[in-house]
Amino acid sequence: MDEQVTVRRVQPADIAACGAALAAQLAEVLMDCVAGGASVSFISPLPTERALAFWHGVLEGAASGRRALLVAERAGRIVGTVQLVLDLPDNQPHRADVAKMLVHRGARRQGVAQRLMEALEQQALAEGRDVLVLDTVTGGDAERLYRRAGWQAVGSVPRYALMPDGTPCGTTFYFKHLAAARG
């Protein structure tokens, strides 16, 4: 693992002080991932304005506590991110959704995604959430990461989404019970 990478939760004070700069760095990571072929809800080419608008919305949710936004940084630059969606229905106070696990192509294969997921799980427990759910491209690189980390596949939906080039792709849904993971 790259020891120079630090992972932290973005705080409301961070957003108030430098929200535009955070959005710009996050947009850069998102645009790199989409350009690299990651199916993360966007079609290529992803305009900067669209990426910035997305991240401003995420930052608004993070500032209000509806989601936890974690970032991996190296030398003061964001190289990865993941979100914990906390704003769920009243009958699911024990659960959270994992969203937008993104690692810049220049920081991949260095343990960044693993560290983000470990931090995310700790954050989920701190928020009182012990059931996590996520989805990812069927057959994609992320599936190996999730399986190694103890996530359980529930099933796949063919043609669920589109790759950045417009090609249909399947999506596999995963869950993890954190209380069970702790033993």
PDB file of C-alpha atoms in Angstrom:
ATOM      1  CA  MET A   1       0.000   0.000   0.000  1.00  0.00           C
ATOM      2  CA  ASP A   2       1.044   3.549  -0.621  1.00  0.00           C
ATOM      3  CA  GLU A   3       1.751   4.936   2.840  1.00  0.00           C
ATOM      4  CA  GLN A   4       1.736   8.494   1.539  1.00  0.00           C
ATOM      5  CA  VAL A   5      -1.997   8.291   0.921  1.00  0.00           C
ATOM      6  CA  THR A   6      -4.253   9.461   3.734  1.00  0.00           C
ATOM      7  CA  VAL A   7      -7.989   8.851   3.970  1.00  0.00           C
ATOM      8  CA  ARG A   8     -10.343  11.219   5.741  1.00  0.00           C
ATOM      9  CA  ARG A   9     -13.977  12.193   5.941  1.00  0.00           C
ATOM     10  CA  VAL A  10     -14.781  15.560   4.410  1.00  0.00           C
ATOM     11  CA  GLN A  11     -16.292  17.717   7.169  1.00  0.00           C
ATOM     12  CA  PRO A  12     -18.902  20.478   6.820  1.00  0.00           C
ATOM     13  CA  ALA A  13     -16.214  23.018   7.776  1.00  0.00           C
ATOM     14  CA  ASP A  14     -14.054  21.783   4.870  1.00  0.00           C
ATOM     15  CA  ILE A  15     -16.962  22.291   2.512  1.00  0.00           C
ATOM     16  CA  ALA A  16     -17.708  25.759   3.829  1.00  0.00           C
ATOM     17  CA  ALA A  17     -14.061  26.793   3.590  1.00  0.00           C
ATOM     18  CA  CYS A  18     -13.098  25.277   0.243  1.00  0.00           C
ATOM     19  CA  GLY A  19     -16.104  23.591  -1.371  1.00  0.00           C
ATOM     20  CA  ALA A  20     -15.272  24.817  -4.881  1.00  0.00           C
ATOM     21  CA  ALA A  21     -11.706  23.487  -4.677  1.00  0.00           C
ATOM     22  CA  LEU A  22     -12.948  20.133  -3.333  1.00  0.00           C
ATOM     23  CA  ALA A  23     -15.513  19.893  -6.125  1.00  0.00           C
ATOM     24  CA  ALA A  24     -12.834  20.637  -8.718  1.00  0.00           C
ATOM     25  CA  GLN A  25     -10.510  17.902  -7.437  1.00  0.00           C
ATOM     26  CA  LEU A  26     -13.350  15.403  -7.137  1.00  0.00           C
ATOM     27  CA  ALA A  27     -14.527  16.278 -10.653  1.00  0.00           C
ATOM     28  CA  GLU A  28     -11.013  15.594 -11.927  1.00  0.00           C
ATOM     29  CA  VAL A  29     -11.062  12.093 -10.409  1.00  0.00           C
ATOM     30  CA  LEU A  30     -14.553  11.399 -11.765  1.00  0.00           C
ATOM     31  CA  MET A  31     -13.679  12.599 -15.251  1.00  0.00           C
ATOM     32  CA  ASP A  32     -10.527  10.446 -15.245  1.00  0.00           C
ATOM     33  CA  CYS A  33     -12.515   7.370 -14.235  1.00  0.00           C
ATOM     34  CA  VAL A  34     -15.150   7.942 -16.911  1.00  0.00           C
ATOM     35  CA  ALA A  35     -12.454   8.578 -19.522  1.00  0.00           C
ATOM     36  CA  GLY A  36     -10.870   5.298 -18.439  1.00  0.00           C
ATOM     37  CA  GLY A  37     -14.094   3.391 -19.080  1.00  0.00           C
ATOM     38  CA  ALA A  38     -15.603   3.135 -15.593  1.00  0.00           C
ATOM     39  CA  SER A  39     -19.380   2.770 -15.522  1.00  0.00           C
ATOM     40  CA  VAL A  40     -20.155   5.204 -12.723  1.00  0.00           C
ATOM     41  CA  SER A  41     -23.405   6.787 -13.984  1.00  0.00           C
ATOM     42  CA  PHE A  42     -21.905   9.038 -16.658  1.00  0.00           C
ATOM     43  CA  ILE A  43     -21.411   8.844 -20.428  1.00  0.00           C
ATOM     44  CA  SER A  44     -18.139   9.881 -22.063  1.00  0.00           C
ATOM     45  CA  PRO A  45     -17.026  12.490 -22.712  1.00  0.00           C
ATOM     46  CA  LEU A  46     -18.048  13.904 -19.349  1.00  0.00           C
ATOM     47  CA  PRO A  47     -18.121  17.712 -19.485  1.00  0.00           C
ATOM     48  CA  THR A  48     -16.411  19.476 -16.600  1.00  0.00           C
ATOM     49  CA  GLU A  49     -19.593  21.438 -15.833  1.00  0.00           C
ATOM     50  CA  ARG A  50     -21.590  18.206 -15.430  1.00  0.00           C
ATOM     51  CA  ALA A  51     -18.938  16.687 -13.167  1.00  0.00           C
ATOM     52  CA  LEU A  52     -18.767  19.837 -11.047  1.00  0.00           C
ATOM     53  CA  ALA A  53     -22.573  19.991 -10.733  1.00  0.00           C
ATOM     54  CA  PHE A  54     -22.610  16.379  -9.544  1.00  0.00           C
ATOM     55  CA  TRP A  55     -19.966  17.026  -6.891  1.00  0.00           C
ATOM     56  CA  HIS A  56     -21.586  20.227  -5.672  1.00  0.00           C
ATOM     57  CA  GLY A  57     -24.719  18.147  -5.018  1.00  0.00           C
ATOM     58  CA  VAL A  58     -22.694  15.522  -3.170  1.00  0.00           C
ATOM     59  CA  LEU A  59     -20.965  18.186  -1.090  1.00  0.00           C
ATOM     60  CA  GLU A  60     -24.359  19.653  -0.194  1.00  0.00           C
ATOM     61  CA  GLY A  61     -25.444  16.194   1.022  1.00  0.00           C
ATOM     62  CA  ALA A  62     -22.211  15.772   2.976  1.00  0.00           C
ATOM     63  CA  ALA A  63     -22.571  19.192   4.596  1.00  0.00           C
ATOM     64  CA  SER A  64     -26.087  18.325   5.756  1.00  0.00           C
ATOM     65  CA  GLY A  65     -25.148  14.873   7.074  1.00  0.00           C
ATOM     66  CA  ARG A  66     -27.204  12.951   4.500  1.00  0.00           C
ATOM     67  CA  ARG A  67     -24.023  11.262   3.327  1.00  0.00           C
ATOM     68  CA  ALA A  68     -20.443  10.760   4.443  1.00  0.00           C
ATOM     69  CA  LEU A  69     -17.866  11.644   1.818  1.00  0.00           C
ATOM     70  CA  LEU A  70     -14.431  10.094   2.223  1.00  0.00           C
ATOM     71  CA  VAL A  71     -11.404  11.113   0.205  1.00  0.00           C
ATOM     72  CA  ALA A  72      -7.971   9.597  -0.285  1.00  0.00           C
ATOM     73  CA  GLU A  73      -5.280  12.247  -0.665  1.00  0.00           C
ATOM     74  CA  ARG A  74      -1.650  12.219  -1.679  1.00  0.00           C
ATOM     75  CA  ALA A  75       0.462  15.361  -1.485  1.00  0.00           C
ATOM     76  CA  GLY A  76      -2.659  17.453  -0.856  1.00  0.00           C
ATOM     77  CA  ARG A  77      -4.497  16.168  -3.958  1.00  0.00           C
ATOM     78  CA  ILE A  78      -7.541  13.904  -3.989  1.00  0.00           C
ATOM     79  CA  VAL A  79      -6.739  10.594  -5.719  1.00  0.00           C
ATOM     80  CA  GLY A  80      -9.809   8.615  -4.656  1.00  0.00           C
ATOM     81  CA  THR A  81     -13.190   8.865  -3.029  1.00  0.00           C
ATOM     82  CA  VAL A  82     -16.174   6.874  -1.817  1.00  0.00           C
ATOM     83  CA  GLN A  83     -19.498   7.821  -0.263  1.00  0.00           C
ATOM     84  CA  LEU A  84     -21.716   6.382   2.431  1.00  0.00           C
ATOM     85  CA  VAL A  85     -25.341   7.321   1.739  1.00  0.00           C
ATOM     86  CA  LEU A  86     -27.067   7.721   5.101  1.00  0.00           C
ATOM     87  CA  ASP A  87     -30.354   9.304   4.023  1.00  0.00           C
ATOM     88  CA  LEU A  88     -32.521   6.183   3.873  1.00  0.00           C
ATOM     89  CA  PRO A  89     -36.137   5.405   4.825  1.00  0.00           C
ATOM     90  CA  ASP A  90     -37.170   5.314   8.476  1.00  0.00           C
ATOM     91  CA  ASN A  91     -37.330   1.505   8.530  1.00  0.00           C
ATOM     92  CA  GLN A  92     -33.645   1.211   7.573  1.00  0.00           C
ATOM     93  CA  PRO A  93     -31.751   3.122  10.275  1.00  0.00           C
ATOM     94  CA  HIS A  94     -29.181   0.303  10.489  1.00  0.00           C
ATOM     95  CA  ARG A  95     -28.256   0.363   6.780  1.00  0.00           C
ATOM     96  CA  ALA A  96     -26.331   2.555   4.338  1.00  0.00           C
ATOM     97  CA  ASP A  97     -25.546   2.495   0.633  1.00  0.00           C
ATOM     98  CA  VAL A  98     -22.013   2.702  -0.717  1.00  0.00           C
ATOM     99  CA  ALA A  99     -21.676   4.966  -3.739  1.00  0.00           C
ATOM    100  CA  LYS A 100     -19.083   6.217  -6.210  1.00  0.00           C
ATOM    101  CA  MET A 101     -15.959   4.295  -5.292  1.00  0.00           C
ATOM    102  CA  LEU A 102     -13.506   6.132  -7.544  1.00  0.00           C
ATOM    103  CA  VAL A 103      -9.731   5.968  -7.769  1.00  0.00           C
ATOM    104  CA  HIS A 104      -7.783   8.042 -10.276  1.00  0.00           C
ATOM    105  CA  ARG A 105      -6.009   5.799 -12.791  1.00  0.00           C
ATOM    106  CA  GLY A 106      -2.645   7.203 -11.660  1.00  0.00           C
ATOM    107  CA  ALA A 107      -3.267   5.930  -8.109  1.00  0.00           C
ATOM    108  CA  ARG A 108      -4.636   2.463  -8.840  1.00  0.00           C
ATOM    109  CA  ARG A 109      -3.040  -0.794  -7.698  1.00  0.00           C
ATOM    110  CA  GLN A 110      -1.564   0.978  -4.683  1.00  0.00           C
ATOM    111  CA  GLY A 111      -4.114  -0.028  -2.042  1.00  0.00           C
ATOM    112  CA  VAL A 112      -6.110   3.207  -2.257  1.00  0.00           C
ATOM    113  CA  ALA A 113      -9.482   1.513  -2.865  1.00  0.00           C
ATOM    114  CA  GLN A 114      -8.869  -0.962  -0.056  1.00  0.00           C
ATOM    115  CA  ARG A 115      -8.024   1.836   2.376  1.00  0.00           C
ATOM    116  CA  LEU A 116     -11.096   3.791   1.306  1.00  0.00           C
ATOM    117  CA  MET A 117     -13.333   0.777   1.904  1.00  0.00           C
ATOM    118  CA  GLU A 118     -11.772   0.071   5.306  1.00  0.00           C
ATOM    119  CA  ALA A 119     -12.335   3.690   6.331  1.00  0.00           C
ATOM    120  CA  LEU A 120     -15.869   3.585   4.950  1.00  0.00           C
ATOM    121  CA  GLU A 121     -16.711   0.526   7.030  1.00  0.00           C
ATOM    122  CA  GLN A 122     -15.363   2.216  10.164  1.00  0.00           C
ATOM    123  CA  GLN A 123     -17.402   5.311   9.345  1.00  0.00           C
ATOM    124  CA  ALA A 124     -20.513   3.183   8.853  1.00  0.00           C
ATOM    125  CA  LEU A 125     -20.064   1.597  12.285  1.00  0.00           C
ATOM    126  CA  ALA A 126     -19.536   5.044  13.824  1.00  0.00           C
ATOM    127  CA  GLU A 127     -22.848   6.079  12.232  1.00  0.00           C
ATOM    128  CA  GLY A 128     -24.595   3.006  13.669  1.00  0.00           C
ATOM    129  CA  ARG A 129     -24.878   1.321  10.271  1.00  0.00           C
ATOM    130  CA  ASP A 130     -23.989  -2.359  10.164  1.00  0.00           C
ATOM    131  CA  VAL A 131     -25.575  -3.404   6.857  1.00  0.00           C
ATOM    132  CA  LEU A 132     -24.001  -1.979   3.719  1.00  0.00           C
ATOM    133  CA  VAL A 133     -25.164  -2.396   0.120  1.00  0.00           C
ATOM    134  CA  LEU A 134     -23.441  -1.506  -3.143  1.00  0.00           C
ATOM    135  CA  ASP A 135     -23.552  -2.293  -6.836  1.00  0.00           C
ATOM    136  CA  THR A 136     -20.807  -2.581  -9.426  1.00  0.00           C
ATOM    137  CA  VAL A 137     -20.247  -3.585 -13.032  1.00  0.00           C
ATOM    138  CA  THR A 138     -20.526  -7.339 -13.415  1.00  0.00           C
ATOM    139  CA  GLY A 139     -17.103  -8.771 -14.193  1.00  0.00           C
ATOM    140  CA  GLY A 140     -15.301  -5.494 -13.462  1.00  0.00           C
ATOM    141  CA  ASP A 141     -12.115  -5.014 -11.456  1.00  0.00           C
ATOM    142  CA  ALA A 142     -14.035  -3.757  -8.417  1.00  0.00           C
ATOM    143  CA  GLU A 143     -15.661  -7.133  -7.886  1.00  0.00           C
ATOM    144  CA  ARG A 144     -12.314  -8.639  -6.842  1.00  0.00           C
ATOM    145  CA  LEU A 145     -11.825  -5.864  -4.292  1.00  0.00           C
ATOM    146  CA  TYR A 146     -15.276  -6.356  -2.778  1.00  0.00           C
ATOM    147  CA  ARG A 147     -15.026 -10.141  -2.622  1.00  0.00           C
ATOM    148  CA  ARG A 148     -11.582  -9.987  -0.965  1.00  0.00           C
ATOM    149  CA  ALA A 149     -13.056  -7.606   1.603  1.00  0.00           C
ATOM    150  CA  GLY A 150     -15.832 -10.040   2.530  1.00  0.00           C
ATOM    151  CA  TRP A 151     -18.723  -8.642   0.513  1.00  0.00           C
ATOM    152  CA  GLN A 152     -21.388 -11.130  -0.577  1.00  0.00           C
ATOM    153  CA  ALA A 153     -22.907 -11.060  -4.077  1.00  0.00           C
ATOM    154  CA  VAL A 154     -26.702 -11.060  -4.098  1.00  0.00           C
ATOM    155  CA  GLY A 155     -27.283 -11.243  -7.839  1.00  0.00           C
ATOM    156  CA  SER A 156     -26.811  -9.561 -11.171  1.00  0.00           C
ATOM    157  CA  VAL A 157     -29.085  -7.659 -13.512  1.00  0.00           C
ATOM    158  CA  PRO A 158     -28.059  -7.860 -17.191  1.00  0.00           C
ATOM    159  CA  ARG A 159     -28.137  -4.610 -19.171  1.00  0.00           C
ATOM    160  CA  TYR A 160     -28.715  -2.614 -15.975  1.00  0.00           C
ATOM    161  CA  ALA A 161     -26.608   0.377 -17.005  1.00  0.00           C
ATOM    162  CA  LEU A 162     -24.356   1.681 -19.737  1.00  0.00           C
ATOM    163  CA  MET A 163     -20.611   1.883 -19.965  1.00  0.00           C
ATOM    164  CA  PRO A 164     -19.242   5.366 -20.750  1.00  0.00           C
ATOM    165  CA  ASP A 165     -19.206   4.465 -24.460  1.00  0.00           C
ATOM    166  CA  GLY A 166     -22.923   3.586 -24.382  1.00  0.00           C
ATOM    167  CA  THR A 167     -22.481  -0.202 -24.387  1.00  0.00           C
ATOM    168  CA  PRO A 168     -24.932  -1.976 -22.026  1.00  0.00           C
ATOM    169  CA  CYS A 169     -23.438  -3.715 -19.003  1.00  0.00           C
ATOM    170  CA  GLY A 170     -24.690  -5.888 -16.202  1.00  0.00           C
ATOM    171  CA  THR A 171     -24.617  -4.829 -12.576  1.00  0.00           C
ATOM    172  CA  THR A 172     -23.993  -7.072  -9.579  1.00  0.00           C
ATOM    173  CA  PHE A 173     -25.378  -6.162  -6.162  1.00  0.00           C
ATOM    174  CA  TYR A 174     -23.411  -6.854  -2.980  1.00  0.00           C
ATOM    175  CA  PHE A 175     -24.000  -6.586   0.760  1.00  0.00           C
ATOM    176  CA  LYS A 176     -21.894  -6.796   3.866  1.00  0.00           C
ATOM    177  CA  HIS A 177     -22.963  -7.229   7.499  1.00  0.00           C
ATOM    178  CA  LEU A 178     -20.366  -5.333   9.460  1.00  0.00           C
ATOM    179  CA  ALA A 179     -21.283  -6.783  12.845  1.00  0.00           C
ATOM    180  CA  ALA A 180     -20.606 -10.259  11.425  1.00  0.00           C
ATOM    181  CA  ALA A 181     -17.367  -9.029   9.877  1.00  0.00           C
ATOM    182  CA  ARG A 182     -16.164  -7.851  13.289  1.00  0.00           C
ATOM    183  CA  GLY A 183     -16.818 -11.324  14.718  1.00  0.00           C
TER     184      GLY A 183
END
